[in-house]
Amino acid sequence: MTLTLETTDLKVRIRLTDDWFTVCDLSALLPGRGVAALLPDGRQAAVFADRSGRLYAIDNRDPFTGAAVLSRGLTGTHRGRPFVASPLLKQRFDLESGRCLDDEAVRVTAYEVKAA
């Protein structure tokens, strides 16, 4: 389903264990730009929307530096897979799986995400 990001009554939610957590209004997301969301356990998620309205959420913490910066990274695609590149050391993380495209031994948590 393609979503219109201008729809203001929808909320972006991510699945945490067995419950959904509301992180922001859908209208807060701009295509290609991330939003950082504080989770109930103190961690952060980086939430993204692409130009077609598809939503993604991964951990915001860059595992190479420990800094919570992935929400500020540049988005793109590699072989048809959406990614975000860390603004610090430029490693790319697959937005669907959380796998690092530059070091397959490294990954971040990828969350199921929806607008409701």
PDB file of C-alpha atoms in Angstrom:
ATOM      1  CA  MET A   1       0.000   0.000   0.000  1.00  0.00           C
ATOM      2  CA  THR A   2       1.291   3.449  -0.919  1.00  0.00           C
ATOM      3  CA  LEU A   3       0.672   6.099   1.703  1.00  0.00           C
ATOM      4  CA  THR A   4       0.345   9.819   1.219  1.00  0.00           C
ATOM      5  CA  LEU A   5       2.759  11.384   3.694  1.00  0.00           C
ATOM      6  CA  GLU A   6       0.642  14.510   3.972  1.00  0.00           C
ATOM      7  CA  THR A   7      -2.123  12.492   5.682  1.00  0.00           C
ATOM      8  CA  THR A   8      -2.120  14.027   9.151  1.00  0.00           C
ATOM      9  CA  ASP A   9      -4.446  11.690  11.030  1.00  0.00           C
ATOM     10  CA  LEU A  10      -2.227   8.616  10.624  1.00  0.00           C
ATOM     11  CA  LYS A  11       0.421   7.662  13.197  1.00  0.00           C
ATOM     12  CA  VAL A  12       3.653   5.768  12.520  1.00  0.00           C
ATOM     13  CA  ARG A  13       3.938   2.717  14.763  1.00  0.00           C
ATOM     14  CA  ILE A  14       6.695   0.161  15.236  1.00  0.00           C
ATOM     15  CA  ARG A  15       6.379  -3.315  16.702  1.00  0.00           C
ATOM     16  CA  LEU A  16       8.191  -3.824  19.994  1.00  0.00           C
ATOM     17  CA  THR A  17       8.150  -7.480  21.053  1.00  0.00           C
ATOM     18  CA  ASP A  18       4.390  -8.140  20.910  1.00  0.00           C
ATOM     19  CA  ASP A  19       2.892  -4.643  20.992  1.00  0.00           C
ATOM     20  CA  TRP A  20       2.798  -1.590  18.708  1.00  0.00           C
ATOM     21  CA  PHE A  21       4.380   1.692  19.848  1.00  0.00           C
ATOM     22  CA  THR A  22       3.432   5.048  18.307  1.00  0.00           C
ATOM     23  CA  VAL A  23       6.526   7.045  17.330  1.00  0.00           C
ATOM     24  CA  CYS A  24       5.226  10.074  15.389  1.00  0.00           C
ATOM     25  CA  ASP A  25       2.622  11.481  13.035  1.00  0.00           C
ATOM     26  CA  LEU A  26       2.994  10.247   9.469  1.00  0.00           C
ATOM     27  CA  SER A  27       3.105  13.883   8.347  1.00  0.00           C
ATOM     28  CA  ALA A  28       6.379  14.339  10.325  1.00  0.00           C
ATOM     29  CA  LEU A  29       8.249  12.152   7.839  1.00  0.00           C
ATOM     30  CA  LEU A  30       9.800  13.667   4.742  1.00  0.00           C
ATOM     31  CA  PRO A  31      10.866  11.282   1.965  1.00  0.00           C
ATOM     32  CA  GLY A  32      14.555  10.469   2.267  1.00  0.00           C
ATOM     33  CA  ARG A  33      14.956  12.016   5.727  1.00  0.00           C
ATOM     34  CA  GLY A  34      14.915  10.170   9.024  1.00  0.00           C
ATOM     35  CA  VAL A  35      13.286  10.892  12.349  1.00  0.00           C
ATOM     36  CA  ALA A  36      14.714   9.663  15.660  1.00  0.00           C
ATOM     37  CA  ALA A  37      12.217   8.210  18.125  1.00  0.00           C
ATOM     38  CA  LEU A  38      12.827   7.467  21.799  1.00  0.00           C
ATOM     39  CA  LEU A  39      11.545   4.004  22.727  1.00  0.00           C
ATOM     40  CA  PRO A  40      10.119   3.059  26.148  1.00  0.00           C
ATOM     41  CA  ASP A  41      13.290   1.141  27.120  1.00  0.00           C
ATOM     42  CA  GLY A  42      15.560   4.136  26.388  1.00  0.00           C
ATOM     43  CA  ARG A  43      16.811   2.952  23.004  1.00  0.00           C
ATOM     44  CA  GLN A  44      16.189   4.968  19.852  1.00  0.00           C
ATOM     45  CA  ALA A  45      14.761   4.007  16.482  1.00  0.00           C
ATOM     46  CA  ALA A  46      15.450   5.739  13.182  1.00  0.00           C
ATOM     47  CA  VAL A  47      12.242   5.968  11.128  1.00  0.00           C
ATOM     48  CA  PHE A  48      12.187   6.665   7.379  1.00  0.00           C
ATOM     49  CA  ALA A  49       9.713   7.002   4.522  1.00  0.00           C
ATOM     50  CA  ASP A  50      10.689   6.699   0.883  1.00  0.00           C
ATOM     51  CA  ARG A  51       9.200   8.636  -2.010  1.00  0.00           C
ATOM     52  CA  SER A  52       6.587   5.936  -2.642  1.00  0.00           C
ATOM     53  CA  GLY A  53       5.384   6.161   0.991  1.00  0.00           C
ATOM     54  CA  ARG A  54       6.961   2.913   2.194  1.00  0.00           C
ATOM     55  CA  LEU A  55       8.005   3.051   5.865  1.00  0.00           C
ATOM     56  CA  TYR A  56      11.143   1.650   7.530  1.00  0.00           C
ATOM     57  CA  ALA A  57      12.511   1.613  11.080  1.00  0.00           C
ATOM     58  CA  ILE A  58      15.912   0.478  12.374  1.00  0.00           C
ATOM     59  CA  ASP A  59      18.018   1.100  15.476  1.00  0.00           C
ATOM     60  CA  ASN A  60      19.319   4.663  15.499  1.00  0.00           C
ATOM     61  CA  ARG A  61      22.664   3.678  17.056  1.00  0.00           C
ATOM     62  CA  ASP A  62      25.562   3.280  14.626  1.00  0.00           C
ATOM     63  CA  PRO A  63      27.275   0.044  15.762  1.00  0.00           C
ATOM     64  CA  PHE A  64      30.660   1.229  14.439  1.00  0.00           C
ATOM     65  CA  THR A  65      30.803   4.408  16.551  1.00  0.00           C
ATOM     66  CA  GLY A  66      28.107   3.948  19.203  1.00  0.00           C
ATOM     67  CA  ALA A  67      26.580   7.316  18.295  1.00  0.00           C
ATOM     68  CA  ALA A  68      22.812   7.654  17.819  1.00  0.00           C
ATOM     69  CA  VAL A  69      22.995   9.136  14.310  1.00  0.00           C
ATOM     70  CA  LEU A  70      21.480   6.789  11.714  1.00  0.00           C
ATOM     71  CA  SER A  71      18.308   8.896  11.516  1.00  0.00           C
ATOM     72  CA  ARG A  72      20.512  11.685  10.089  1.00  0.00           C
ATOM     73  CA  GLY A  73      22.071   9.499   7.408  1.00  0.00           C
ATOM     74  CA  LEU A  74      21.642   9.670   3.652  1.00  0.00           C
ATOM     75  CA  THR A  75      19.169   7.248   2.102  1.00  0.00           C
ATOM     76  CA  GLY A  76      19.476   5.488  -1.228  1.00  0.00           C
ATOM     77  CA  THR A  77      19.192   2.114  -2.932  1.00  0.00           C
ATOM     78  CA  HIS A  78      21.757  -0.567  -3.743  1.00  0.00           C
ATOM     79  CA  ARG A  79      20.707  -3.387  -6.066  1.00  0.00           C
ATOM     80  CA  GLY A  80      17.091  -2.469  -5.452  1.00  0.00           C
ATOM     81  CA  ARG A  81      17.460  -2.534  -1.641  1.00  0.00           C
ATOM     82  CA  PRO A  82      16.769   0.640   0.392  1.00  0.00           C
ATOM     83  CA  PHE A  83      19.556   1.708   2.729  1.00  0.00           C
ATOM     84  CA  VAL A  84      20.723   4.500   4.993  1.00  0.00           C
ATOM     85  CA  ALA A  85      24.403   5.479   5.127  1.00  0.00           C
ATOM     86  CA  SER A  86      25.741   6.508   8.513  1.00  0.00           C
ATOM     87  CA  PRO A  87      26.644  10.219   8.541  1.00  0.00           C
ATOM     88  CA  LEU A  88      29.874   9.397  10.406  1.00  0.00           C
ATOM     89  CA  LEU A  89      31.794   6.580   8.711  1.00  0.00           C
ATOM     90  CA  LYS A  90      29.380   6.043   5.779  1.00  0.00           C
ATOM     91  CA  GLN A  91      28.598   2.333   6.332  1.00  0.00           C
ATOM     92  CA  ARG A  92      25.277   1.477   4.669  1.00  0.00           C
ATOM     93  CA  PHE A  93      22.484  -0.363   6.499  1.00  0.00           C
ATOM     94  CA  ASP A  94      19.662  -2.165   4.687  1.00  0.00           C
ATOM     95  CA  LEU A  95      16.426  -0.532   5.866  1.00  0.00           C
ATOM     96  CA  GLU A  96      14.447  -3.781   5.545  1.00  0.00           C
ATOM     97  CA  SER A  97      16.798  -6.220   7.284  1.00  0.00           C
ATOM     98  CA  GLY A  98      19.204  -4.013   9.276  1.00  0.00           C
ATOM     99  CA  ARG A  99      22.189  -5.816   7.684  1.00  0.00           C
ATOM    100  CA  CYS A 100      25.284  -3.708   7.049  1.00  0.00           C
ATOM    101  CA  LEU A 101      25.968  -3.726   3.308  1.00  0.00           C
ATOM    102  CA  ASP A 102      29.661  -3.003   3.906  1.00  0.00           C
ATOM    103  CA  ASP A 103      30.348  -5.592   6.643  1.00  0.00           C
ATOM    104  CA  GLU A 104      28.031  -8.614   6.677  1.00  0.00           C
ATOM    105  CA  ALA A 105      29.054  -9.494  10.241  1.00  0.00           C
ATOM    106  CA  VAL A 106      27.323  -6.327  11.502  1.00  0.00           C
ATOM    107  CA  ARG A 107      23.621  -5.513  11.682  1.00  0.00           C
ATOM    108  CA  VAL A 108      21.195  -3.312  13.536  1.00  0.00           C
ATOM    109  CA  THR A 109      17.674  -4.216  14.611  1.00  0.00           C
ATOM    110  CA  ALA A 110      15.046  -3.660  11.932  1.00  0.00           C
ATOM    111  CA  TYR A 111      11.512  -3.080  13.199  1.00  0.00           C
ATOM    112  CA  GLU A 112       8.192  -3.892  11.621  1.00  0.00           C
ATOM    113  CA  VAL A 113       6.537  -0.533  10.943  1.00  0.00           C
ATOM    114  CA  LYS A 114       3.096   0.625   9.844  1.00  0.00           C
ATOM    115  CA  ALA A 115       0.897   3.686   9.618  1.00  0.00           C
ATOM    116  CA  ALA A 116      -2.453   3.411  11.330  1.00  0.00           C
TER     117      ALA A 116
END
